[in-house]
Amino acid sequence: MNSFKYRATRFFYKHYWQLIHLTWLLVPKKSNVKSTQHTFSIAIVTYIDRFESHFKPLINTLTTSFNDTEIVVVVNGYYNLEKQREYLQQIKLFLKDFKQVKVIDFEEAQSLSKLWNLAILNASNEKILIMNDDLKIAPWFKRGLYKSGILSQSVALINRSWSHFIIAKETIKKIGWFDERFPGVGNEDEDYESRLVFNDVNIKSFRVRGILNVVFQTKDFSYGKATEVINTKYVKANKLFFDQKWETSTVAKSGFKYVKILNRYVKQKVGMETPNFYRDEEQL
């Protein structure tokens, strides 16, 4: 019975989002939901393996729904430079007609932390909605986002996931940058949430309907074919660095604090403080 329910649920959501995709054909190119009370930027990190399948559909829906909102696109590099250069030409050609889109691109692969930091640094607004590139949104996502209250926060998650979160530049000034010593992708969100906890910042989660995190299973990482991974989608070197930086415990201990994303108590190791990667903070 449980197996049947699981298959039925998957079948429902698959066709549900197919129908939502069709509803975009009925949505006017100019959104009728005004955003004058909420000035923020959207930031998306993307790379070659998701261009056709996820990034292009997401940009098309975002620029329709958030037609008056700045979108910062940060394009990660790729180990095959010939293919990467062709891809950069393609993505720039695709984006050139979207006047609200600002592009930052790399030929060589960078850490996700660095890409997030550069998105924040280059955003024109105080608050930035950072989104994965493997998301689907419905036409009513924008209205739900505004009604949720998340845009009044300095840092908060949508649906308890770092796949889509709001962060303010004032938070960066207080907590610091995402740690660029993580060499690839993975664990940088756990690190940042831990740092928020130790700075007594309560990170809230807001329920917002009309957004789906696809969780695309990457098989060709930007960092090379020999990239060691864990949980099929995270770079092993990131986990190793996290373990160098933090002590973890399943029980409460002196000097440790509970971090929800980890479901563990953590304590930062001596000498592992996060550097200030961009010293000219008055740019923020």
PDB file of C-alpha atoms in Angstrom:
ATOM      1  CA  MET A   1       0.000   0.000   0.000  1.00  0.00           C
ATOM      2  CA  ASN A   2       2.820   2.389   0.879  1.00  0.00           C
ATOM      3  CA  SER A   3       4.500   1.589  -2.436  1.00  0.00           C
ATOM      4  CA  PHE A   4       1.258   2.311  -4.271  1.00  0.00           C
ATOM      5  CA  LYS A   5       0.836   5.646  -2.472  1.00  0.00           C
ATOM      6  CA  TYR A   6       4.404   6.602  -3.329  1.00  0.00           C
ATOM      7  CA  ARG A   7       3.925   5.826  -7.030  1.00  0.00           C
ATOM      8  CA  ALA A   8       0.561   7.590  -7.076  1.00  0.00           C
ATOM      9  CA  THR A   9       2.046  10.679  -5.422  1.00  0.00           C
ATOM     10  CA  ARG A  10       4.903  10.810  -7.913  1.00  0.00           C
ATOM     11  CA  PHE A  11       2.484  10.382 -10.803  1.00  0.00           C
ATOM     12  CA  PHE A  12       0.290  13.201  -9.478  1.00  0.00           C
ATOM     13  CA  TYR A  13       3.127  15.683  -9.010  1.00  0.00           C
ATOM     14  CA  LYS A  14       4.680  14.858 -12.362  1.00  0.00           C
ATOM     15  CA  HIS A  15       1.465  15.665 -14.224  1.00  0.00           C
ATOM     16  CA  TYR A  16       0.558  18.515 -11.861  1.00  0.00           C
ATOM     17  CA  TRP A  17       3.722  20.389 -12.801  1.00  0.00           C
ATOM     18  CA  GLN A  18       3.245  19.564 -16.463  1.00  0.00           C
ATOM     19  CA  LEU A  19      -0.135  21.286 -16.243  1.00  0.00           C
ATOM     20  CA  ILE A  20       1.414  24.244 -14.437  1.00  0.00           C
ATOM     21  CA  HIS A  21       3.937  24.550 -17.255  1.00  0.00           C
ATOM     22  CA  LEU A  22       1.031  24.856 -19.688  1.00  0.00           C
ATOM     23  CA  THR A  23      -0.644  27.544 -17.569  1.00  0.00           C
ATOM     24  CA  TRP A  24       2.316  29.847 -18.252  1.00  0.00           C
ATOM     25  CA  LEU A  25       1.096  30.070 -21.841  1.00  0.00           C
ATOM     26  CA  LEU A  26      -1.938  31.940 -20.509  1.00  0.00           C
ATOM     27  CA  VAL A  27       0.036  34.352 -18.317  1.00  0.00           C
ATOM     28  CA  PRO A  28       0.663  37.826 -19.788  1.00  0.00           C
ATOM     29  CA  LYS A  29       4.321  38.750 -20.180  1.00  0.00           C
ATOM     30  CA  LYS A  30       3.843  41.592 -17.740  1.00  0.00           C
ATOM     31  CA  SER A  31       2.934  40.509 -14.227  1.00  0.00           C
ATOM     32  CA  ASN A  32      -0.080  42.203 -12.644  1.00  0.00           C
ATOM     33  CA  VAL A  33       1.336  41.705  -9.145  1.00  0.00           C
ATOM     34  CA  LYS A  34       3.138  44.932  -8.313  1.00  0.00           C
ATOM     35  CA  SER A  35       6.370  44.721  -6.323  1.00  0.00           C
ATOM     36  CA  THR A  36       6.920  48.378  -5.479  1.00  0.00           C
ATOM     37  CA  GLN A  37       6.769  47.617  -1.757  1.00  0.00           C
ATOM     38  CA  HIS A  38       9.385  44.874  -2.020  1.00  0.00           C
ATOM     39  CA  THR A  39      12.678  45.929  -3.563  1.00  0.00           C
ATOM     40  CA  PHE A  40      15.000  42.959  -3.859  1.00  0.00           C
ATOM     41  CA  SER A  41      17.149  41.149  -6.397  1.00  0.00           C
ATOM     42  CA  ILE A  42      16.935  37.533  -7.497  1.00  0.00           C
ATOM     43  CA  ALA A  43      20.160  35.550  -7.894  1.00  0.00           C
ATOM     44  CA  ILE A  44      20.637  32.233  -9.668  1.00  0.00           C
ATOM     45  CA  VAL A  45      23.798  30.136  -9.882  1.00  0.00           C
ATOM     46  CA  THR A  46      23.877  27.818 -12.880  1.00  0.00           C
ATOM     47  CA  TYR A  47      26.196  25.730 -15.049  1.00  0.00           C
ATOM     48  CA  ILE A  48      26.392  23.879 -18.340  1.00  0.00           C
ATOM     49  CA  ASP A  49      24.618  20.636 -17.387  1.00  0.00           C
ATOM     50  CA  ARG A  50      21.311  22.370 -16.552  1.00  0.00           C
ATOM     51  CA  PHE A  51      21.042  24.924 -19.337  1.00  0.00           C
ATOM     52  CA  GLU A  52      18.321  23.443 -21.545  1.00  0.00           C
ATOM     53  CA  SER A  53      16.516  21.265 -19.012  1.00  0.00           C
ATOM     54  CA  HIS A  54      16.169  23.676 -16.092  1.00  0.00           C
ATOM     55  CA  PHE A  55      17.794  27.090 -16.442  1.00  0.00           C
ATOM     56  CA  LYS A  56      16.032  28.303 -19.603  1.00  0.00           C
ATOM     57  CA  PRO A  57      12.522  27.368 -18.404  1.00  0.00           C
ATOM     58  CA  LEU A  58      13.211  28.967 -15.014  1.00  0.00           C
ATOM     59  CA  ILE A  59      14.431  32.239 -16.532  1.00  0.00           C
ATOM     60  CA  ASN A  60      11.440  32.374 -18.858  1.00  0.00           C
ATOM     61  CA  THR A  61       9.003  32.017 -15.968  1.00  0.00           C
ATOM     62  CA  LEU A  62      10.887  34.332 -13.602  1.00  0.00           C
ATOM     63  CA  THR A  63      11.190  37.140 -16.137  1.00  0.00           C
ATOM     64  CA  THR A  64       7.485  36.842 -16.858  1.00  0.00           C
ATOM     65  CA  SER A  65       6.405  36.864 -13.222  1.00  0.00           C
ATOM     66  CA  PHE A  66       9.112  39.188 -11.835  1.00  0.00           C
ATOM     67  CA  ASN A  67       9.418  41.407 -14.890  1.00  0.00           C
ATOM     68  CA  ASP A  68      10.431  44.455 -12.815  1.00  0.00           C
ATOM     69  CA  THR A  69      13.002  42.669 -10.629  1.00  0.00           C
ATOM     70  CA  GLU A  70      16.768  42.549 -11.148  1.00  0.00           C
ATOM     71  CA  ILE A  71      18.066  39.015 -11.746  1.00  0.00           C
ATOM     72  CA  VAL A  72      21.762  38.266 -11.204  1.00  0.00           C
ATOM     73  CA  VAL A  73      22.878  35.118 -13.023  1.00  0.00           C
ATOM     74  CA  VAL A  74      26.223  33.641 -11.971  1.00  0.00           C
ATOM     75  CA  VAL A  75      27.490  31.047 -14.428  1.00  0.00           C
ATOM     76  CA  ASN A  76      29.918  28.503 -13.029  1.00  0.00           C
ATOM     77  CA  GLY A  77      32.862  27.205 -15.021  1.00  0.00           C
ATOM     78  CA  TYR A  78      33.481  23.726 -16.377  1.00  0.00           C
ATOM     79  CA  TYR A  79      36.504  21.475 -16.714  1.00  0.00           C
ATOM     80  CA  ASN A  80      36.180  21.175 -20.516  1.00  0.00           C
ATOM     81  CA  LEU A  81      37.110  24.701 -21.574  1.00  0.00           C
ATOM     82  CA  GLU A  82      36.165  24.228 -25.229  1.00  0.00           C
ATOM     83  CA  LYS A  83      32.635  23.153 -24.308  1.00  0.00           C
ATOM     84  CA  GLN A  84      32.448  25.859 -21.644  1.00  0.00           C
ATOM     85  CA  ARG A  85      33.280  28.621 -24.114  1.00  0.00           C
ATOM     86  CA  GLU A  86      30.580  27.384 -26.482  1.00  0.00           C
ATOM     87  CA  TYR A  87      28.124  27.257 -23.580  1.00  0.00           C
ATOM     88  CA  LEU A  88      28.990  30.790 -22.460  1.00  0.00           C
ATOM     89  CA  GLN A  89      28.213  32.051 -25.947  1.00  0.00           C
ATOM     90  CA  GLN A  90      24.877  30.210 -25.872  1.00  0.00           C
ATOM     91  CA  ILE A  91      23.795  31.435 -22.453  1.00  0.00           C
ATOM     92  CA  LYS A  92      24.781  35.040 -23.196  1.00  0.00           C
ATOM     93  CA  LEU A  93      22.865  34.910 -26.465  1.00  0.00           C
ATOM     94  CA  PHE A  94      19.832  33.536 -24.628  1.00  0.00           C
ATOM     95  CA  LEU A  95      19.990  36.198 -21.908  1.00  0.00           C
ATOM     96  CA  LYS A  96      20.813  39.249 -24.021  1.00  0.00           C
ATOM     97  CA  ASP A  97      17.175  40.249 -24.556  1.00  0.00           C
ATOM     98  CA  PHE A  98      16.320  40.116 -20.843  1.00  0.00           C
ATOM     99  CA  LYS A  99      17.227  43.673 -19.860  1.00  0.00           C
ATOM    100  CA  GLN A 100      16.737  42.981 -16.155  1.00  0.00           C
ATOM    101  CA  VAL A 101      19.368  40.215 -16.127  1.00  0.00           C
ATOM    102  CA  LYS A 102      22.960  40.828 -15.041  1.00  0.00           C
ATOM    103  CA  VAL A 103      25.475  38.077 -15.923  1.00  0.00           C
ATOM    104  CA  ILE A 104      28.692  37.065 -14.161  1.00  0.00           C
ATOM    105  CA  ASP A 105      30.483  34.149 -15.785  1.00  0.00           C
ATOM    106  CA  PHE A 106      33.530  31.931 -15.353  1.00  0.00           C
ATOM    107  CA  GLU A 107      35.435  29.611 -17.636  1.00  0.00           C
ATOM    108  CA  GLU A 108      36.900  27.558 -14.777  1.00  0.00           C
ATOM    109  CA  ALA A 109      34.878  25.989 -11.973  1.00  0.00           C
ATOM    110  CA  GLN A 110      34.403  27.933  -8.735  1.00  0.00           C
ATOM    111  CA  SER A 111      33.025  27.010  -5.328  1.00  0.00           C
ATOM    112  CA  LEU A 112      29.315  27.530  -4.733  1.00  0.00           C
ATOM    113  CA  SER A 113      30.225  29.774  -1.794  1.00  0.00           C
ATOM    114  CA  LYS A 114      32.159  32.103  -4.092  1.00  0.00           C
ATOM    115  CA  LEU A 115      29.326  32.167  -6.626  1.00  0.00           C
ATOM    116  CA  TRP A 116      26.798  33.051  -3.910  1.00  0.00           C
ATOM    117  CA  ASN A 117      29.111  35.752  -2.558  1.00  0.00           C
ATOM    118  CA  LEU A 118      29.554  37.330  -5.976  1.00  0.00           C
ATOM    119  CA  ALA A 119      25.806  37.273  -6.568  1.00  0.00           C
ATOM    120  CA  ILE A 120      25.301  39.188  -3.321  1.00  0.00           C
ATOM    121  CA  LEU A 121      28.164  41.579  -4.029  1.00  0.00           C
ATOM    122  CA  ASN A 122      26.858  42.415  -7.508  1.00  0.00           C
ATOM    123  CA  ALA A 123      23.177  42.729  -6.611  1.00  0.00           C
ATOM    124  CA  SER A 124      21.905  46.308  -6.684  1.00  0.00           C
ATOM    125  CA  ASN A 125      19.430  45.828  -3.838  1.00  0.00           C
ATOM    126  CA  GLU A 126      19.809  45.252  -0.106  1.00  0.00           C
ATOM    127  CA  LYS A 127      17.992  41.920  -0.135  1.00  0.00           C
ATOM    128  CA  ILE A 128      18.627  39.008  -2.459  1.00  0.00           C
ATOM    129  CA  LEU A 129      16.453  35.982  -3.134  1.00  0.00           C
ATOM    130  CA  ILE A 130      18.953  33.243  -3.997  1.00  0.00           C
ATOM    131  CA  MET A 131      17.479  30.350  -5.942  1.00  0.00           C
ATOM    132  CA  ASN A 132      18.794  27.070  -7.306  1.00  0.00           C
ATOM    133  CA  ASP A 133      18.586  26.682 -11.062  1.00  0.00           C
ATOM    134  CA  ASP A 134      16.682  23.371 -10.870  1.00  0.00           C
ATOM    135  CA  LEU A 135      13.437  24.898  -9.623  1.00  0.00           C
ATOM    136  CA  LYS A 136       9.986  25.149 -11.130  1.00  0.00           C
ATOM    137  CA  ILE A 137       7.648  27.977 -10.201  1.00  0.00           C
ATOM    138  CA  ALA A 138       3.926  28.431 -10.720  1.00  0.00           C
ATOM    139  CA  PRO A 139       2.278  31.706 -11.809  1.00  0.00           C
ATOM    140  CA  TRP A 140       1.016  32.213  -8.233  1.00  0.00           C
ATOM    141  CA  PHE A 141       4.472  31.857  -6.631  1.00  0.00           C
ATOM    142  CA  LYS A 142       5.097  35.616  -6.673  1.00  0.00           C
ATOM    143  CA  ARG A 143       1.876  36.424  -4.846  1.00  0.00           C
ATOM    144  CA  GLY A 144       2.602  33.721  -2.281  1.00  0.00           C
ATOM    145  CA  LEU A 145       6.127  35.042  -1.790  1.00  0.00           C
ATOM    146  CA  TYR A 146       4.852  38.546  -1.030  1.00  0.00           C
ATOM    147  CA  LYS A 147       2.108  37.340   1.293  1.00  0.00           C
ATOM    148  CA  SER A 148       4.391  34.990   3.238  1.00  0.00           C
ATOM    149  CA  GLY A 149       6.271  37.755   5.056  1.00  0.00           C
ATOM    150  CA  ILE A 150       9.697  36.392   4.143  1.00  0.00           C
ATOM    151  CA  LEU A 151      10.718  39.592   2.375  1.00  0.00           C
ATOM    152  CA  SER A 152      10.666  41.433   5.704  1.00  0.00           C
ATOM    153  CA  GLN A 153      13.431  39.162   7.020  1.00  0.00           C
ATOM    154  CA  SER A 154      17.197  39.654   6.910  1.00  0.00           C
ATOM    155  CA  VAL A 155      17.781  35.947   6.398  1.00  0.00           C
ATOM    156  CA  ALA A 156      15.151  33.229   5.971  1.00  0.00           C
ATOM    157  CA  LEU A 157      14.410  30.036   4.071  1.00  0.00           C
ATOM    158  CA  ILE A 158      11.531  29.122   1.797  1.00  0.00           C
ATOM    159  CA  ASN A 159      10.014  25.790   2.825  1.00  0.00           C
ATOM    160  CA  ARG A 160      12.943  25.019   5.121  1.00  0.00           C
ATOM    161  CA  SER A 161      15.474  24.667   2.301  1.00  0.00           C
ATOM    162  CA  TRP A 162      18.640  26.501   1.314  1.00  0.00           C
ATOM    163  CA  SER A 163      17.652  25.815  -2.300  1.00  0.00           C
ATOM    164  CA  HIS A 164      15.723  29.091  -2.084  1.00  0.00           C
ATOM    165  CA  PHE A 165      16.439  31.680   0.595  1.00  0.00           C
ATOM    166  CA  ILE A 166      16.427  35.403   1.242  1.00  0.00           C
ATOM    167  CA  ILE A 167      19.497  37.138   2.607  1.00  0.00           C
ATOM    168  CA  ALA A 168      20.236  40.807   3.266  1.00  0.00           C
ATOM    169  CA  LYS A 169      23.577  42.512   2.897  1.00  0.00           C
ATOM    170  CA  GLU A 170      23.317  43.561   6.545  1.00  0.00           C
ATOM    171  CA  THR A 171      23.395  39.839   7.406  1.00  0.00           C
ATOM    172  CA  ILE A 172      26.633  39.456   5.450  1.00  0.00           C
ATOM    173  CA  LYS A 173      28.099  42.397   7.359  1.00  0.00           C
ATOM    174  CA  LYS A 174      27.177  40.758  10.661  1.00  0.00           C
ATOM    175  CA  ILE A 175      27.877  37.068   9.971  1.00  0.00           C
ATOM    176  CA  GLY A 176      30.434  37.282   7.175  1.00  0.00           C
ATOM    177  CA  TRP A 177      30.614  35.804   3.710  1.00  0.00           C
ATOM    178  CA  PHE A 178      29.880  32.251   2.692  1.00  0.00           C
ATOM    179  CA  ASP A 179      33.108  30.353   3.287  1.00  0.00           C
ATOM    180  CA  GLU A 180      34.999  30.074   0.005  1.00  0.00           C
ATOM    181  CA  ARG A 181      37.386  27.528   1.494  1.00  0.00           C
ATOM    182  CA  PHE A 182      34.715  24.961   0.641  1.00  0.00           C
ATOM    183  CA  PRO A 183      36.133  23.968  -2.767  1.00  0.00           C
ATOM    184  CA  GLY A 184      32.978  22.699  -4.486  1.00  0.00           C
ATOM    185  CA  VAL A 185      29.296  22.331  -3.668  1.00  0.00           C
ATOM    186  CA  GLY A 186      27.824  21.014  -0.415  1.00  0.00           C
ATOM    187  CA  ASN A 187      27.865  21.817   3.323  1.00  0.00           C
ATOM    188  CA  GLU A 188      28.286  25.574   2.829  1.00  0.00           C
ATOM    189  CA  ASP A 189      24.653  26.007   3.911  1.00  0.00           C
ATOM    190  CA  GLU A 190      25.248  23.917   7.050  1.00  0.00           C
ATOM    191  CA  ASP A 191      28.295  26.036   7.821  1.00  0.00           C
ATOM    192  CA  TYR A 192      26.387  29.294   7.399  1.00  0.00           C
ATOM    193  CA  GLU A 193      23.423  28.159   9.459  1.00  0.00           C
ATOM    194  CA  SER A 194      25.839  27.121  12.216  1.00  0.00           C
ATOM    195  CA  ARG A 195      27.423  30.569  12.148  1.00  0.00           C
ATOM    196  CA  LEU A 196      23.986  32.182  12.328  1.00  0.00           C
ATOM    197  CA  VAL A 197      23.177  30.110  15.416  1.00  0.00           C
ATOM    198  CA  PHE A 198      26.427  31.126  17.131  1.00  0.00           C
ATOM    199  CA  ASN A 199      25.613  34.772  16.406  1.00  0.00           C
ATOM    200  CA  ASP A 200      22.164  34.318  17.979  1.00  0.00           C
ATOM    201  CA  VAL A 201      20.382  34.886  14.665  1.00  0.00           C
ATOM    202  CA  ASN A 202      17.136  32.959  14.441  1.00  0.00           C
ATOM    203  CA  ILE A 203      16.689  31.680  10.902  1.00  0.00           C
ATOM    204  CA  LYS A 204      13.009  31.285  10.132  1.00  0.00           C
ATOM    205  CA  SER A 205      11.346  29.246   7.418  1.00  0.00           C
ATOM    206  CA  PHE A 206       8.309  30.496   5.503  1.00  0.00           C
ATOM    207  CA  ARG A 207       5.793  28.311   3.727  1.00  0.00           C
ATOM    208  CA  VAL A 208       5.422  29.459   0.123  1.00  0.00           C
ATOM    209  CA  ARG A 209       3.341  27.570  -2.410  1.00  0.00           C
ATOM    210  CA  GLY A 210       3.972  27.354  -6.121  1.00  0.00           C
ATOM    211  CA  ILE A 211       7.622  26.320  -6.086  1.00  0.00           C
ATOM    212  CA  LEU A 212       9.146  22.894  -6.672  1.00  0.00           C
ATOM    213  CA  ASN A 213      12.737  21.893  -5.922  1.00  0.00           C
ATOM    214  CA  VAL A 214      13.470  19.277  -8.585  1.00  0.00           C
ATOM    215  CA  VAL A 215      16.813  18.203  -7.016  1.00  0.00           C
ATOM    216  CA  PHE A 216      18.504  17.463 -10.334  1.00  0.00           C
ATOM    217  CA  GLN A 217      20.905  14.527 -10.036  1.00  0.00           C
ATOM    218  CA  THR A 218      24.203  15.889 -11.330  1.00  0.00           C
ATOM    219  CA  LYS A 219      26.313  13.333 -13.181  1.00  0.00           C
ATOM    220  CA  ASP A 220      28.823  15.678 -14.777  1.00  0.00           C
ATOM    221  CA  PHE A 221      30.206  18.050 -12.158  1.00  0.00           C
ATOM    222  CA  SER A 222      31.888  21.315 -13.138  1.00  0.00           C
ATOM    223  CA  TYR A 223      34.979  20.222 -11.253  1.00  0.00           C
ATOM    224  CA  GLY A 224      35.912  17.222 -13.424  1.00  0.00           C
ATOM    225  CA  LYS A 225      35.050  13.604 -14.081  1.00  0.00           C
ATOM    226  CA  ALA A 226      37.205  12.428 -11.167  1.00  0.00           C
ATOM    227  CA  THR A 227      35.236  14.487  -8.621  1.00  0.00           C
ATOM    228  CA  GLU A 228      34.471  12.381  -5.552  1.00  0.00           C
ATOM    229  CA  VAL A 229      30.890  12.857  -4.398  1.00  0.00           C
ATOM    230  CA  ILE A 230      28.692  11.924  -1.447  1.00  0.00           C
ATOM    231  CA  ASN A 231      24.905  11.551  -1.418  1.00  0.00           C
ATOM    232  CA  THR A 232      25.110  11.607  -5.252  1.00  0.00           C
ATOM    233  CA  LYS A 233      25.158  15.424  -5.457  1.00  0.00           C
ATOM    234  CA  TYR A 234      27.728  16.939  -3.086  1.00  0.00           C
ATOM    235  CA  VAL A 235      31.492  17.211  -3.428  1.00  0.00           C
ATOM    236  CA  LYS A 236      33.276  15.025  -0.891  1.00  0.00           C
ATOM    237  CA  ALA A 237      36.013  17.612  -0.369  1.00  0.00           C
ATOM    238  CA  ASN A 238      33.390  20.003   1.014  1.00  0.00           C
ATOM    239  CA  LYS A 239      32.334  17.484   3.659  1.00  0.00           C
ATOM    240  CA  LEU A 240      35.964  16.916   4.602  1.00  0.00           C
ATOM    241  CA  PHE A 241      36.473  20.653   5.048  1.00  0.00           C
ATOM    242  CA  PHE A 242      33.296  20.960   7.123  1.00  0.00           C
ATOM    243  CA  ASP A 243      34.636  18.262   9.457  1.00  0.00           C
ATOM    244  CA  GLN A 244      37.914  20.174   9.735  1.00  0.00           C
ATOM    245  CA  LYS A 245      36.046  23.321  10.730  1.00  0.00           C
ATOM    246  CA  TRP A 246      33.349  22.014  13.091  1.00  0.00           C
ATOM    247  CA  GLU A 247      33.077  19.511  15.908  1.00  0.00           C
ATOM    248  CA  THR A 248      29.688  17.801  16.013  1.00  0.00           C
ATOM    249  CA  SER A 249      27.824  15.871  18.688  1.00  0.00           C
ATOM    250  CA  THR A 250      24.486  14.092  18.966  1.00  0.00           C
ATOM    251  CA  VAL A 251      24.191  15.233  22.598  1.00  0.00           C
ATOM    252  CA  ALA A 252      24.431  18.648  24.242  1.00  0.00           C
ATOM    253  CA  LYS A 253      27.910  19.660  25.423  1.00  0.00           C
ATOM    254  CA  SER A 254      29.499  22.747  26.909  1.00  0.00           C
ATOM    255  CA  GLY A 255      30.286  25.273  24.185  1.00  0.00           C
ATOM    256  CA  PHE A 256      28.145  23.471  21.597  1.00  0.00           C
ATOM    257  CA  LYS A 257      24.900  24.768  20.091  1.00  0.00           C
ATOM    258  CA  TYR A 258      22.105  22.897  18.338  1.00  0.00           C
ATOM    259  CA  VAL A 259      21.820  23.474  14.574  1.00  0.00           C
ATOM    260  CA  LYS A 260      18.565  22.368  12.993  1.00  0.00           C
ATOM    261  CA  ILE A 261      19.840  21.669   9.486  1.00  0.00           C
ATOM    262  CA  LEU A 262      22.352  19.203  10.936  1.00  0.00           C
ATOM    263  CA  ASN A 263      20.178  17.864  13.744  1.00  0.00           C
ATOM    264  CA  ARG A 264      23.403  18.017  15.724  1.00  0.00           C
ATOM    265  CA  TYR A 265      25.176  20.127  18.292  1.00  0.00           C
ATOM    266  CA  VAL A 266      28.220  21.875  16.857  1.00  0.00           C
ATOM    267  CA  LYS A 267      31.228  23.870  17.946  1.00  0.00           C
ATOM    268  CA  GLN A 268      33.703  25.635  15.701  1.00  0.00           C
ATOM    269  CA  LYS A 269      37.279  24.438  16.041  1.00  0.00           C
ATOM    270  CA  VAL A 270      39.966  26.864  17.169  1.00  0.00           C
ATOM    271  CA  GLY A 271      41.608  28.742  14.313  1.00  0.00           C
ATOM    272  CA  MET A 272      38.861  27.927  11.801  1.00  0.00           C
ATOM    273  CA  GLU A 273      37.175  31.335  11.776  1.00  0.00           C
ATOM    274  CA  THR A 274      35.822  32.385   8.389  1.00  0.00           C
ATOM    275  CA  PRO A 275      38.089  34.885   6.587  1.00  0.00           C
ATOM    276  CA  ASN A 276      36.796  38.163   5.203  1.00  0.00           C
ATOM    277  CA  PHE A 277      36.990  37.355   1.499  1.00  0.00           C
ATOM    278  CA  TYR A 278      35.915  40.824   0.339  1.00  0.00           C
ATOM    279  CA  ARG A 279      37.321  43.520   2.579  1.00  0.00           C
ATOM    280  CA  ASP A 280      35.742  46.470   0.815  1.00  0.00           C
ATOM    281  CA  GLU A 281      32.394  45.967   2.551  1.00  0.00           C
ATOM    282  CA  GLU A 282      31.252  49.508   1.884  1.00  0.00           C
ATOM    283  CA  GLN A 283      30.370  48.202  -1.586  1.00  0.00           C
ATOM    284  CA  LEU A 284      27.486  46.282  -0.017  1.00  0.00           C
TER     285      LEU A 284
END
